[in-house]
Coordinates of C-alpha atoms in Angstrom, one line a residue:
M1 CA 271.9 138.2 306.0
K2 CA 272.1 136.8 309.4
K3 CA 272.2 138.1 313.0
G4 CA 275.4 139.6 314.0
Q5 CA 276.4 140.3 310.3
I6 CA 277.9 144.0 309.6
I7 CA 276.3 145.5 306.6
E8 CA 276.8 148.7 304.5
G9 CA 274.2 150.4 302.4
V10 CA 272.3 153.2 301.4
V11 CA 269.0 154.5 303.3
E12 CA 266.3 154.4 300.6
R13 CA 263.6 156.1 302.7
M14 CA 262.3 156.7 306.3
D15 CA 259.5 154.7 307.5
F16 CA 257.2 155.7 310.5
P17 CA 258.5 156.7 313.0
N18 CA 262.1 156.6 312.6
R19 CA 263.0 153.6 310.7
G20 CA 265.6 153.8 307.9
I21 CA 265.1 151.3 305.1
V22 CA 268.8 150.4 304.2
V23 CA 269.3 148.7 300.9
C24 CA 272.5 146.6 300.7
E25 CA 274.1 143.9 298.6
E26 CA 272.6 141.3 301.1
G27 CA 269.0 142.6 300.8
V28 CA 267.0 145.3 302.9
C29 CA 267.4 145.9 306.5
T30 CA 265.6 148.4 308.7
V31 CA 268.0 150.8 310.7
K32 CA 266.6 153.2 313.4
N33 CA 267.8 156.8 313.2
A34 CA 269.5 156.3 309.8
L35 CA 268.4 159.3 307.5
P36 CA 267.3 159.1 303.7
G37 CA 270.3 159.3 301.5
Q38 CA 272.8 158.4 304.0
K39 CA 275.5 155.5 303.4
V40 CA 275.4 153.6 306.8
R41 CA 277.3 150.6 308.5
A42 CA 275.0 148.6 310.8
A43 CA 275.1 145.4 312.8
V44 CA 272.0 143.0 312.2
N45 CA 270.5 142.4 315.6
K46 CA 267.3 140.8 314.5
A47 CA 266.6 138.2 311.7
R48 CA 263.1 136.7 311.7
N49 CA 260.8 135.5 309.1
G50 CA 262.8 137.2 306.3
R51 CA 262.8 140.7 308.1
Y52 CA 266.1 142.2 309.4
E53 CA 266.6 144.9 311.8
G54 CA 270.0 146.5 312.4
R55 CA 271.7 148.8 314.9
L56 CA 273.4 151.9 313.4
L57 CA 277.1 151.8 313.8
E58 CA 278.3 154.5 311.6
V59 CA 277.2 157.1 309.1
M60 CA 279.7 156.6 306.4
E61 CA 278.7 159.3 303.9
P62 CA 276.0 162.1 304.8
S63 CA 272.8 162.5 302.7
H64 CA 272.9 164.9 299.8
L65 CA 269.8 166.6 301.7
E66 CA 271.7 167.4 304.9
T67 CA 272.6 171.0 305.3
G68 CA 274.1 170.9 308.8
S69 CA 272.4 171.3 312.2
P70 CA 271.8 174.5 314.0
C71 CA 272.0 172.6 317.4
P72 CA 275.5 171.6 318.8
H73 CA 273.6 168.5 320.5
F74 CA 272.0 167.0 317.4
G75 CA 273.2 163.5 317.0
S76 CA 274.0 162.8 320.7
C77 CA 270.7 164.0 322.1
G78 CA 267.9 161.8 321.3
G79 CA 265.1 164.4 320.9
C80 CA 265.5 165.4 317.2
T81 CA 265.6 163.3 314.0
Y82 CA 265.7 165.6 311.0
L83 CA 267.5 168.6 312.4
S84 CA 270.3 168.4 309.5
F85 CA 267.6 168.6 306.7
P86 CA 265.8 171.7 305.5
Y87 CA 262.5 171.8 307.1
E88 CA 260.6 171.3 303.8
E89 CA 262.4 168.0 303.2
S90 CA 261.6 166.7 306.7
L91 CA 257.8 167.8 306.2
K92 CA 257.9 165.9 302.8
I93 CA 259.3 162.8 304.7
K94 CA 256.4 162.8 307.2
E95 CA 253.8 163.1 304.6
G96 CA 255.2 160.3 302.6
Q97 CA 255.2 158.1 305.8
V98 CA 251.7 158.9 306.5
R99 CA 250.6 158.3 302.8
R100 CA 252.4 154.9 302.8
L101 CA 250.9 153.8 305.9
L102 CA 247.3 154.6 304.8
A103 CA 247.6 153.7 301.2
P104 CA 246.9 150.1 301.5
V105 CA 243.7 150.9 303.6
L106 CA 242.4 153.7 301.4
Q107 CA 242.9 151.5 298.3
K108 CA 240.0 149.2 299.7
Q109 CA 237.2 152.0 299.8
E110 CA 234.9 153.1 297.3
G111 CA 235.6 156.5 296.1
E112 CA 238.5 159.0 296.3
C113 CA 239.9 160.5 299.6
L114 CA 241.2 164.1 299.4
F115 CA 244.6 163.7 300.7
E116 CA 245.9 167.2 301.4
T117 CA 249.4 168.3 301.3
A118 CA 251.1 168.3 304.6
K119 CA 250.6 171.4 306.8
A120 CA 253.9 173.0 308.2
S121 CA 254.1 174.2 312.0
P122 CA 253.8 178.0 312.1
E123 CA 257.1 178.1 314.1
V124 CA 259.9 175.5 313.8
F125 CA 262.2 176.6 316.4
G126 CA 261.5 177.5 319.9
Y127 CA 257.9 176.0 319.6
R128 CA 257.7 173.7 322.4
N129 CA 255.7 174.9 325.4
K130 CA 256.6 171.9 327.7
M131 CA 259.9 170.2 328.5
E132 CA 260.7 167.4 331.0
F133 CA 264.5 167.5 331.5
T134 CA 266.1 164.6 333.3
F135 CA 269.2 164.7 335.8
G136 CA 272.0 162.4 335.4
D137 CA 275.4 162.0 334.0
E138 CA 276.7 162.0 330.3
V139 CA 279.7 159.6 331.4
K140 CA 279.9 157.4 334.6
D141 CA 280.9 159.5 337.6
G142 CA 281.0 162.8 335.4
P143 CA 279.7 166.3 336.3
L144 CA 275.8 166.6 336.7
S145 CA 273.8 166.6 333.6
L146 CA 270.4 168.1 332.9
G147 CA 268.7 167.4 329.7
M148 CA 267.7 164.7 327.4
H149 CA 268.6 160.8 327.1
K150 CA 271.4 160.3 325.0
R151 CA 270.5 158.9 321.8
G152 CA 270.1 154.9 322.2
S153 CA 271.1 155.0 325.9
F154 CA 269.0 154.1 329.1
Y155 CA 271.1 156.0 331.4
D156 CA 273.2 158.7 329.8
I157 CA 271.9 162.4 329.9
V158 CA 273.0 165.1 327.6
S159 CA 272.8 168.7 329.0
V160 CA 270.9 170.4 326.2
T161 CA 271.8 173.8 327.2
D162 CA 271.6 175.0 323.5
C163 CA 268.4 173.1 322.4
Q164 CA 266.8 174.8 319.5
I165 CA 263.2 173.4 319.9
V166 CA 262.7 175.6 323.0
D167 CA 263.2 179.3 323.6
E168 CA 265.9 181.1 325.4
D169 CA 263.8 181.2 328.7
Y170 CA 264.0 177.3 328.9
R171 CA 267.7 177.4 328.2
K172 CA 268.4 180.1 330.9
I173 CA 266.3 178.0 333.4
L174 CA 268.0 174.8 332.5
R175 CA 271.5 176.3 333.0
C176 CA 270.6 177.9 336.3
V177 CA 269.1 174.8 337.7
R178 CA 272.1 172.6 336.7
D179 CA 274.8 175.1 337.6
Y180 CA 273.2 175.4 341.0
F181 CA 273.1 171.9 342.0
E182 CA 276.5 171.2 340.5
K183 CA 277.8 173.9 342.7
L184 CA 276.3 172.4 345.7
R185 CA 277.8 169.0 344.8
Q186 CA 281.3 170.6 344.7
Q187 CA 280.7 172.1 348.0
G188 CA 280.0 168.7 349.5
V189 CA 276.2 168.8 349.7
D190 CA 274.8 165.4 349.0
V191 CA 272.4 166.3 346.1
S192 CA 273.0 163.2 343.9
F193 CA 270.8 162.3 341.0
Y194 CA 268.5 159.5 341.1
H195 CA 269.9 156.0 340.1
R196 CA 267.1 154.2 338.5
L197 CA 268.9 150.8 339.0
R198 CA 269.7 151.3 342.6
H199 CA 266.6 153.5 343.5
T200 CA 268.8 156.0 345.3
G201 CA 269.4 159.7 344.8
Y202 CA 267.5 163.0 345.2
L203 CA 267.4 164.9 341.9
R204 CA 265.0 163.3 339.2
H205 CA 263.5 165.9 336.7
L206 CA 262.9 169.6 335.9
V207 CA 259.7 170.3 334.4
V208 CA 259.2 173.7 332.6
R209 CA 256.0 175.0 330.9
R210 CA 255.6 178.3 329.2
A211 CA 252.6 179.8 327.6
T212 CA 253.4 181.1 324.1
R213 CA 250.7 183.7 324.0
T214 CA 250.8 185.0 327.6
G215 CA 254.4 184.2 328.4
E216 CA 253.4 182.7 331.9
I217 CA 256.1 180.0 333.2
L218 CA 255.7 177.2 335.5
A219 CA 258.9 175.4 336.8
A220 CA 258.8 172.3 338.9
L221 CA 261.7 170.4 340.4
V222 CA 261.0 166.8 340.7
T223 CA 262.9 164.9 343.4
T224 CA 262.6 161.8 345.5
S225 CA 261.9 161.9 349.3
Q226 CA 265.5 161.0 350.1
V227 CA 266.4 164.6 351.0
P228 CA 270.0 165.4 352.0
G229 CA 270.9 163.9 355.3
Q230 CA 268.1 161.3 355.1
T231 CA 268.3 157.6 354.0
A232 CA 266.0 156.1 351.4
E233 CA 264.2 154.2 354.2
E234 CA 263.6 157.4 356.2
G235 CA 262.3 159.1 353.1
S236 CA 260.0 156.2 352.1
G237 CA 258.8 156.1 355.6
A238 CA 257.8 159.7 355.8
L239 CA 255.8 159.2 352.5
A240 CA 254.0 156.3 353.8
G241 CA 253.0 158.3 356.8
M242 CA 251.5 160.8 354.6
R243 CA 249.6 158.1 352.6
E244 CA 248.0 157.1 355.8
S245 CA 246.9 160.4 356.6
G246 CA 245.6 161.1 353.1
T247 CA 248.0 164.0 352.2
C248 CA 249.9 162.1 349.6
G249 CA 249.4 163.6 346.2
Q250 CA 247.9 167.0 347.4
V251 CA 249.3 170.5 346.4
V252 CA 250.4 172.4 349.6
R253 CA 252.0 175.7 350.2
A254 CA 255.6 175.7 351.3
D255 CA 254.7 176.5 354.8
Q256 CA 252.4 173.6 355.0
S257 CA 254.8 170.9 353.7
V258 CA 254.9 167.8 355.8
L259 CA 258.4 166.7 354.8
S260 CA 260.2 170.0 354.4
E261 CA 259.5 170.7 358.1
K262 CA 261.7 167.7 359.0
N263 CA 264.8 168.8 357.0
G264 CA 266.3 172.4 357.2
I265 CA 268.8 171.6 354.6
E266 CA 266.4 170.8 352.0
N267 CA 264.4 174.2 352.9
E268 CA 267.7 175.9 352.3
I269 CA 268.5 174.3 349.0
L270 CA 264.8 174.9 347.6
H271 CA 264.9 178.5 348.8
G272 CA 268.3 179.1 347.3
L273 CA 267.0 177.7 344.0
K274 CA 263.9 179.8 344.1
K275 CA 266.0 183.0 344.6
R276 CA 268.1 182.2 341.5
L277 CA 265.1 181.4 339.3
L278 CA 263.2 184.6 340.2
A279 CA 266.4 186.6 339.5
L280 CA 266.7 185.3 336.0
P281 CA 266.3 188.0 333.2
L282 CA 263.5 186.3 331.2
D283 CA 261.3 187.4 328.4
G284 CA 258.3 185.6 330.0
E285 CA 257.3 185.8 333.6
I286 CA 257.7 182.9 336.2
V287 CA 254.2 182.6 337.9
G288 CA 255.0 179.5 339.8
I289 CA 257.7 177.4 341.2
L290 CA 256.8 174.0 342.5
H291 CA 258.7 171.1 344.3
V292 CA 257.3 167.8 343.4
R293 CA 258.1 164.6 345.3
N294 CA 258.1 161.4 343.3
D295 CA 259.3 157.9 344.6
S296 CA 257.8 155.9 341.7
A297 CA 260.2 153.3 340.3
A298 CA 259.3 154.1 336.7
D299 CA 261.0 157.0 334.9
V300 CA 257.9 159.2 334.8
V301 CA 257.2 162.6 336.2
H302 CA 254.5 161.6 339.0
S303 CA 253.5 163.5 342.1
D304 CA 253.3 162.1 345.7
E305 CA 253.3 165.5 347.0
T306 CA 253.4 168.9 345.4
T307 CA 254.7 172.0 347.2
V308 CA 254.0 175.5 346.0
L309 CA 257.4 177.3 346.6
Y310 CA 256.3 180.6 344.8
G311 CA 253.2 181.9 343.1
R312 CA 250.7 179.4 342.0
D313 CA 250.5 175.9 340.6
Y314 CA 249.1 176.8 337.2
F315 CA 249.5 179.3 334.3
Y316 CA 247.2 180.5 331.5
E317 CA 247.4 180.0 327.6
E318 CA 245.3 181.3 325.0
L319 CA 244.3 179.5 321.8
L320 CA 241.9 180.8 319.0
G321 CA 240.3 183.3 321.3
L322 CA 239.8 181.0 324.1
R323 CA 241.6 181.0 327.5
F324 CA 242.9 177.9 329.2
K325 CA 244.1 177.4 332.9
I326 CA 246.9 174.7 332.7
S327 CA 248.4 172.9 335.6
L328 CA 251.7 171.0 335.7
F329 CA 250.2 167.7 334.8
S330 CA 247.4 168.9 332.6
F331 CA 247.6 167.4 329.0
F332 CA 247.9 170.3 326.5
Q333 CA 249.4 170.2 323.2
T334 CA 253.2 170.9 323.3
N335 CA 253.1 173.4 320.4
S336 CA 250.6 176.1 321.0
L337 CA 250.7 177.6 317.6
G338 CA 250.7 174.1 315.9
A339 CA 247.7 173.4 318.1
E340 CA 245.9 176.3 316.8
L341 CA 246.6 175.0 313.2
L342 CA 245.6 171.4 314.2
Y343 CA 242.3 172.6 315.9
S344 CA 241.5 174.8 313.2
T345 CA 241.6 172.2 310.7
A346 CA 239.5 169.9 313.0
R347 CA 237.0 172.7 313.1
E348 CA 236.9 173.2 309.3
Y349 CA 236.5 169.4 308.7
V350 CA 233.4 169.0 310.9
E351 CA 231.9 172.4 311.7
G352 CA 229.6 172.2 308.7
H353 CA 228.2 169.0 310.1
A354 CA 227.7 170.0 313.7
P355 CA 225.3 173.0 313.8
D356 CA 222.5 172.3 316.5
K357 CA 223.8 168.8 317.0
I358 CA 225.1 166.7 319.7
V359 CA 228.8 166.2 319.4
Y360 CA 230.9 163.6 321.3
D361 CA 234.6 164.5 322.0
L362 CA 236.1 161.3 323.0
Y363 CA 239.6 161.3 324.8
S364 CA 239.0 164.9 325.3
G365 CA 241.8 165.8 327.6
T366 CA 241.4 169.3 328.9
G367 CA 238.5 169.9 326.5
T368 CA 240.3 172.0 323.9
I369 CA 238.4 170.7 320.9
A370 CA 235.2 170.5 322.9
Q371 CA 235.2 174.2 323.6
L372 CA 236.3 175.1 319.9
M373 CA 233.2 173.1 318.7
A374 CA 230.8 174.5 321.4
P375 CA 229.7 177.8 319.6
V376 CA 228.4 175.8 316.5
A377 CA 227.1 172.7 318.2
K378 CA 223.7 172.1 320.3
K379 CA 225.8 170.5 322.9
V380 CA 229.4 168.9 323.2
I381 CA 230.1 165.8 325.5
G382 CA 233.6 165.1 326.2
V383 CA 235.0 161.9 327.8
E384 CA 238.4 161.6 329.3
I385 CA 240.0 159.0 331.8
V386 CA 242.1 161.5 333.6
E387 CA 240.2 163.2 336.4
E388 CA 242.3 166.2 336.8
A389 CA 242.0 166.8 333.0
V390 CA 238.4 166.7 333.3
E391 CA 238.1 169.1 336.2
A392 CA 240.5 171.4 334.2
A393 CA 238.1 171.1 331.1
R394 CA 235.1 172.1 333.2
K395 CA 236.8 175.0 334.7
N396 CA 238.1 176.2 331.2
A397 CA 234.7 176.0 329.9
E398 CA 233.4 178.2 332.7
L399 CA 236.1 180.6 332.2
N400 CA 235.3 180.9 328.5
G401 CA 231.7 181.4 329.3
L402 CA 230.7 178.0 327.4
H403 CA 227.5 176.6 329.0
N404 CA 226.9 173.8 326.5
C405 CA 229.9 171.6 327.3
E406 CA 229.6 168.4 329.6
F407 CA 232.8 166.7 330.6
I408 CA 232.7 163.0 332.0
A409 CA 235.5 161.4 333.9
G410 CA 236.1 157.7 333.0
D411 CA 237.3 155.1 330.3
V412 CA 235.6 155.7 327.1
L413 CA 234.8 152.0 326.9
K414 CA 232.8 152.0 330.1
V415 CA 231.4 155.5 330.1
L416 CA 229.6 155.4 326.6
D417 CA 226.8 153.0 327.8
G418 CA 225.6 155.3 330.4
I419 CA 225.3 158.6 328.3
E420 CA 221.7 159.1 327.4
E421 CA 222.0 161.6 324.8
K422 CA 223.3 159.9 321.4
P423 CA 225.8 161.8 319.4
D424 CA 225.2 163.1 315.8
V425 CA 229.0 163.6 315.2
I426 CA 231.9 162.0 317.0
I427 CA 235.4 163.5 317.4
L428 CA 238.2 161.0 318.3
D429 CA 241.6 162.1 319.6
P430 CA 242.9 158.8 321.1
P431 CA 246.4 158.0 322.9
R432 CA 249.1 156.8 320.6
D433 CA 247.8 153.3 320.6
G434 CA 244.6 154.3 319.1
V435 CA 241.1 153.2 320.3
H436 CA 240.4 150.0 322.2
P437 CA 238.7 147.5 319.9
K438 CA 235.7 147.1 322.0
A439 CA 235.4 150.9 322.4
L440 CA 235.7 151.2 318.6
T441 CA 232.9 148.7 318.2
K442 CA 230.7 150.8 320.4
I443 CA 231.5 154.1 318.6
I444 CA 230.8 152.7 315.1
D445 CA 227.4 151.2 316.5
Y446 CA 226.2 154.8 316.9
G447 CA 226.0 155.0 313.2
V448 CA 226.7 158.6 312.9
E449 CA 227.2 160.4 309.6
H450 CA 230.6 161.9 310.3
I451 CA 233.5 160.9 312.5
L452 CA 236.7 163.0 312.8
Y453 CA 239.8 160.9 313.8
I454 CA 242.8 162.9 315.0
S455 CA 246.0 160.7 315.5
C456 CA 249.4 161.2 316.8
K457 CA 250.5 157.6 315.7
A458 CA 249.7 156.9 311.9
S459 CA 250.3 153.2 312.3
S460 CA 247.5 153.0 315.0
L461 CA 245.4 155.1 312.7
A462 CA 245.8 152.7 309.9
R463 CA 244.8 149.8 311.9
D464 CA 241.6 151.4 313.2
L465 CA 240.6 152.6 309.5
E466 CA 240.6 149.0 308.5
V467 CA 237.7 148.4 311.0
F468 CA 235.9 151.7 310.1
L469 CA 236.0 150.8 306.4
A470 CA 234.7 147.2 307.0
R471 CA 231.8 148.6 309.0
G472 CA 230.6 151.0 306.4
Y473 CA 232.6 154.1 306.5
R474 CA 234.9 155.8 304.0
T475 CA 237.5 158.6 304.3
K476 CA 236.7 161.7 302.8
R477 CA 239.5 164.1 303.8
C478 CA 243.1 163.4 305.2
V479 CA 246.0 165.6 306.2
A480 CA 249.1 165.3 308.1
I481 CA 250.0 168.2 310.5
D482 CA 253.6 168.9 311.7
Q483 CA 253.0 169.4 315.5
F484 CA 256.6 168.4 316.2
P485 CA 259.2 169.8 313.8
W486 CA 262.5 168.1 313.5
T487 CA 261.1 165.1 315.5
A488 CA 259.8 161.9 314.2
G489 CA 256.3 162.7 315.4
V490 CA 253.3 163.9 313.3
E491 CA 249.6 164.4 313.8
T492 CA 247.2 163.1 311.1
C493 CA 243.5 164.3 310.7
V494 CA 241.0 162.3 309.0
L495 CA 237.3 162.8 308.2
L496 CA 235.1 159.8 307.9
S497 CA 231.7 159.7 306.6
R498 CA 229.1 156.8 306.5
K499 CA 228.2 155.3 303.2
K500 CA 224.6 155.9 302.3
S501 CA 222.5 152.6 302.5
G502 CA 220.2 151.4 299.8
G503 CA 220.9 149.7 296.4
K504 CA 223.4 147.1 296.1
S505 CA 225.4 146.4 298.9
T506 CA 229.2 146.6 298.8
K507 CA 231.3 144.2 300.7
I508 CA 234.8 145.2 301.7
E509 CA 237.1 142.2 302.4
I510 CA 240.1 142.6 304.7
E511 CA 242.8 140.2 304.7
I512 CA 245.4 140.5 307.4
D513 CA 248.4 138.1 307.6
L514 CA 250.8 139.7 310.0
S515 CA 253.8 138.1 311.5
E516 CA 254.4 139.0 315.2
A517 CA 257.0 141.4 314.0
D518 CA 254.6 143.1 311.5
R519 CA 252.1 143.4 314.2
R520 CA 254.5 145.0 316.7
E521 CA 255.6 147.6 314.2
C522 CA 252.2 148.5 313.2
I523 CA 250.6 148.9 316.8
G524 CA 253.6 149.6 319.0
T525 CA 253.5 146.5 321.1
A526 CA 255.4 143.2 321.6
T527 CA 254.7 139.7 322.6
Y528 CA 255.9 138.6 326.0
Q529 CA 258.2 136.0 324.2
E530 CA 259.7 139.0 322.2
I531 CA 260.4 140.9 325.4
K532 CA 262.0 137.9 327.1
D533 CA 264.2 137.2 323.7
Y534 CA 265.2 141.1 323.9
I535 CA 266.3 140.7 327.5
W536 CA 268.2 137.4 327.0
E537 CA 269.8 138.9 323.8
H538 CA 271.1 141.9 325.6
Y539 CA 271.6 140.6 329.2
Q540 CA 271.7 136.7 329.0
T541 CA 268.9 136.7 331.8
K542 CA 265.6 135.2 331.8
V543 CA 262.6 136.9 333.1
S544 CA 259.1 135.4 333.7
H545 CA 255.7 136.3 332.1
L546 CA 254.6 137.5 335.7
Y547 CA 257.4 140.0 336.0
I548 CA 256.7 141.5 332.4
A549 CA 252.9 141.7 333.4
Q550 CA 254.0 143.4 336.6
I551 CA 256.0 146.2 335.0
K552 CA 253.6 146.5 332.2
K553 CA 250.9 147.2 335.0
K554 CA 253.2 149.7 336.8
C555 CA 253.8 151.5 333.3
G556 CA 250.0 151.8 332.7
L557 CA 249.9 149.3 329.9
D558 CA 247.0 146.7 329.6
V559 CA 247.4 143.3 331.1
G560 CA 245.0 140.6 331.9
E561 CA 242.6 140.8 335.0
N562 CA 244.2 138.0 336.9
F563 CA 247.7 138.2 336.0
N564 CA 249.0 138.9 339.6
K565 CA 246.7 136.5 341.5
P566 CA 248.5 133.3 343.0
K567 CA 247.1 130.0 341.6
T568 CA 246.3 128.5 344.8
E569 CA 244.8 130.2 347.9
G570 CA 247.6 131.5 350.5
N571 CA 250.4 131.6 348.0
K572 CA 252.5 134.7 347.7
V573 CA 253.3 136.4 344.4
P574 CA 257.0 137.3 344.1
N575 CA 257.6 140.9 343.0
C576 CA 260.0 141.7 340.2
P577 CA 263.5 142.4 341.4
P578 CA 264.8 146.2 340.5
E579 CA 267.4 145.0 338.1
K580 CA 264.9 142.9 336.1
E581 CA 262.4 145.7 336.3
R582 CA 265.1 148.0 334.5
M583 CA 265.6 145.3 331.7
I584 CA 261.9 145.0 331.2
I585 CA 261.3 148.9 331.0
E586 CA 264.2 149.1 328.6
A587 CA 262.5 146.5 326.3
L588 CA 259.3 148.3 326.6
E589 CA 261.0 151.5 325.3
Y590 CA 262.8 149.5 322.6
F591 CA 259.5 148.2 321.2
G592 CA 257.8 151.6 321.4
M593 CA 255.3 150.6 324.0
I594 CA 256.5 153.4 326.4
N595 CA 258.4 156.7 325.7
K596 CA 261.9 157.3 327.0
E597 CA 260.9 161.0 327.7

């Protein structure tokens, strides 16, 4: 098998997260988005160290498991993976992926681990409580689209007006917003979507959050500062003035907005949108409509300024008898009923070990787990790097009458040394890439009897479990929980206990011999050379390590301390050109280091 070769074969299985293992005459090749049982044709685009990766060209024969999709966008939209399978089959696939990833680790420990049957989401359709839709077009110079990225595309957007993982309120809001702006465009109003390569245009995203229990809805239109009738330079200049005055990033009422006072056309546009949204016949209730300005080059929802056009900038949701105040940017599980299942499982795993004890909730987000543990614990200390989330956690604990919760803002690695009260139990719910190695060492050094690890990326979990086992822990219970039906994502909940000391010591030997490709697949990262190779392969363009580091930094990824400092005093460091920034971001998405959505 060699690069550029066209192969045909049958998908034997699906490895985490969406990598089909295709068996053909020439050998075995990994093909993304190819489903178990399908016969596919693929082009080999990577051949290294006896490992082969291919790009899906065609599904020649469907899988015997496929029963058809209830969504007309399935296949073109990049959101769902298993929508053509019965739900029970998709759940088995996810459980199998987690078992295969953790098996090599669990085999090294003494004693058995109770690996439970995967838990299904209470609802499999209309379950999402947050969606970020993107403005664009599905074909070049086509009508305005508002929805999700087309599968495998960096630019094209599919209008998901019949998406099945959200309820009808989302679909009505999406249609309303898209149709409104498309009509304005047809009338000659300059409301073009944001072009990520040229960094021009007005419309960026629509964010909708809807509480499952209360039915409260928050809708936010995200645009650039390039309002109709204003150039990009004028818009950027206005935002620069806001930054100097200290108003950038603040939430203001519509009549206090700095920029909207300067553009009557934009005021009219936003007022018209507000009227149409409030006139929609919805099952829920819109409690807030926001306008967010974002001039970041990265394709993420970020606020330079947030204006409240109607109502308030938060809504309420209820989980397991607790009430939570949630803002537009607060982290909260995207499946409310699934979150109840996840947190109930977490509480079941650790509550027998927590009575009258100090519990650390690390990477605590808005403090949901901490508040669920508070009634049985002596005290719960949550640590979270996002200050807004910490503030929300404090307010939510007060709202629920919980006075034994303390929330600290800061990086877990740096904060732990300053906490005087030592833990008896530790709960971990880290980001996708797992726990920082230095933070992991500090956590293990506490020597607590029980640790609960909740992971949304099983490959990162497997890597961290290796370290736990080597340092004297063993896994007692483990279960996969489907928080994200039909997609490739799955949560995993693991209870670890410290082995009793005494008697003959046991030594656990770990041999790790990974190629760079193996390492990237396990931890969702890539070397600088792999990123450079990807860009050369697709664009025949060279990029420097400096440019890659700059864009990694912009996307919130770790880089070295001195990556952007000149070698000699007085020298200037060049900035990455926009066209190369786009290529680097595409490579980071390809290697799973950042998400498209």
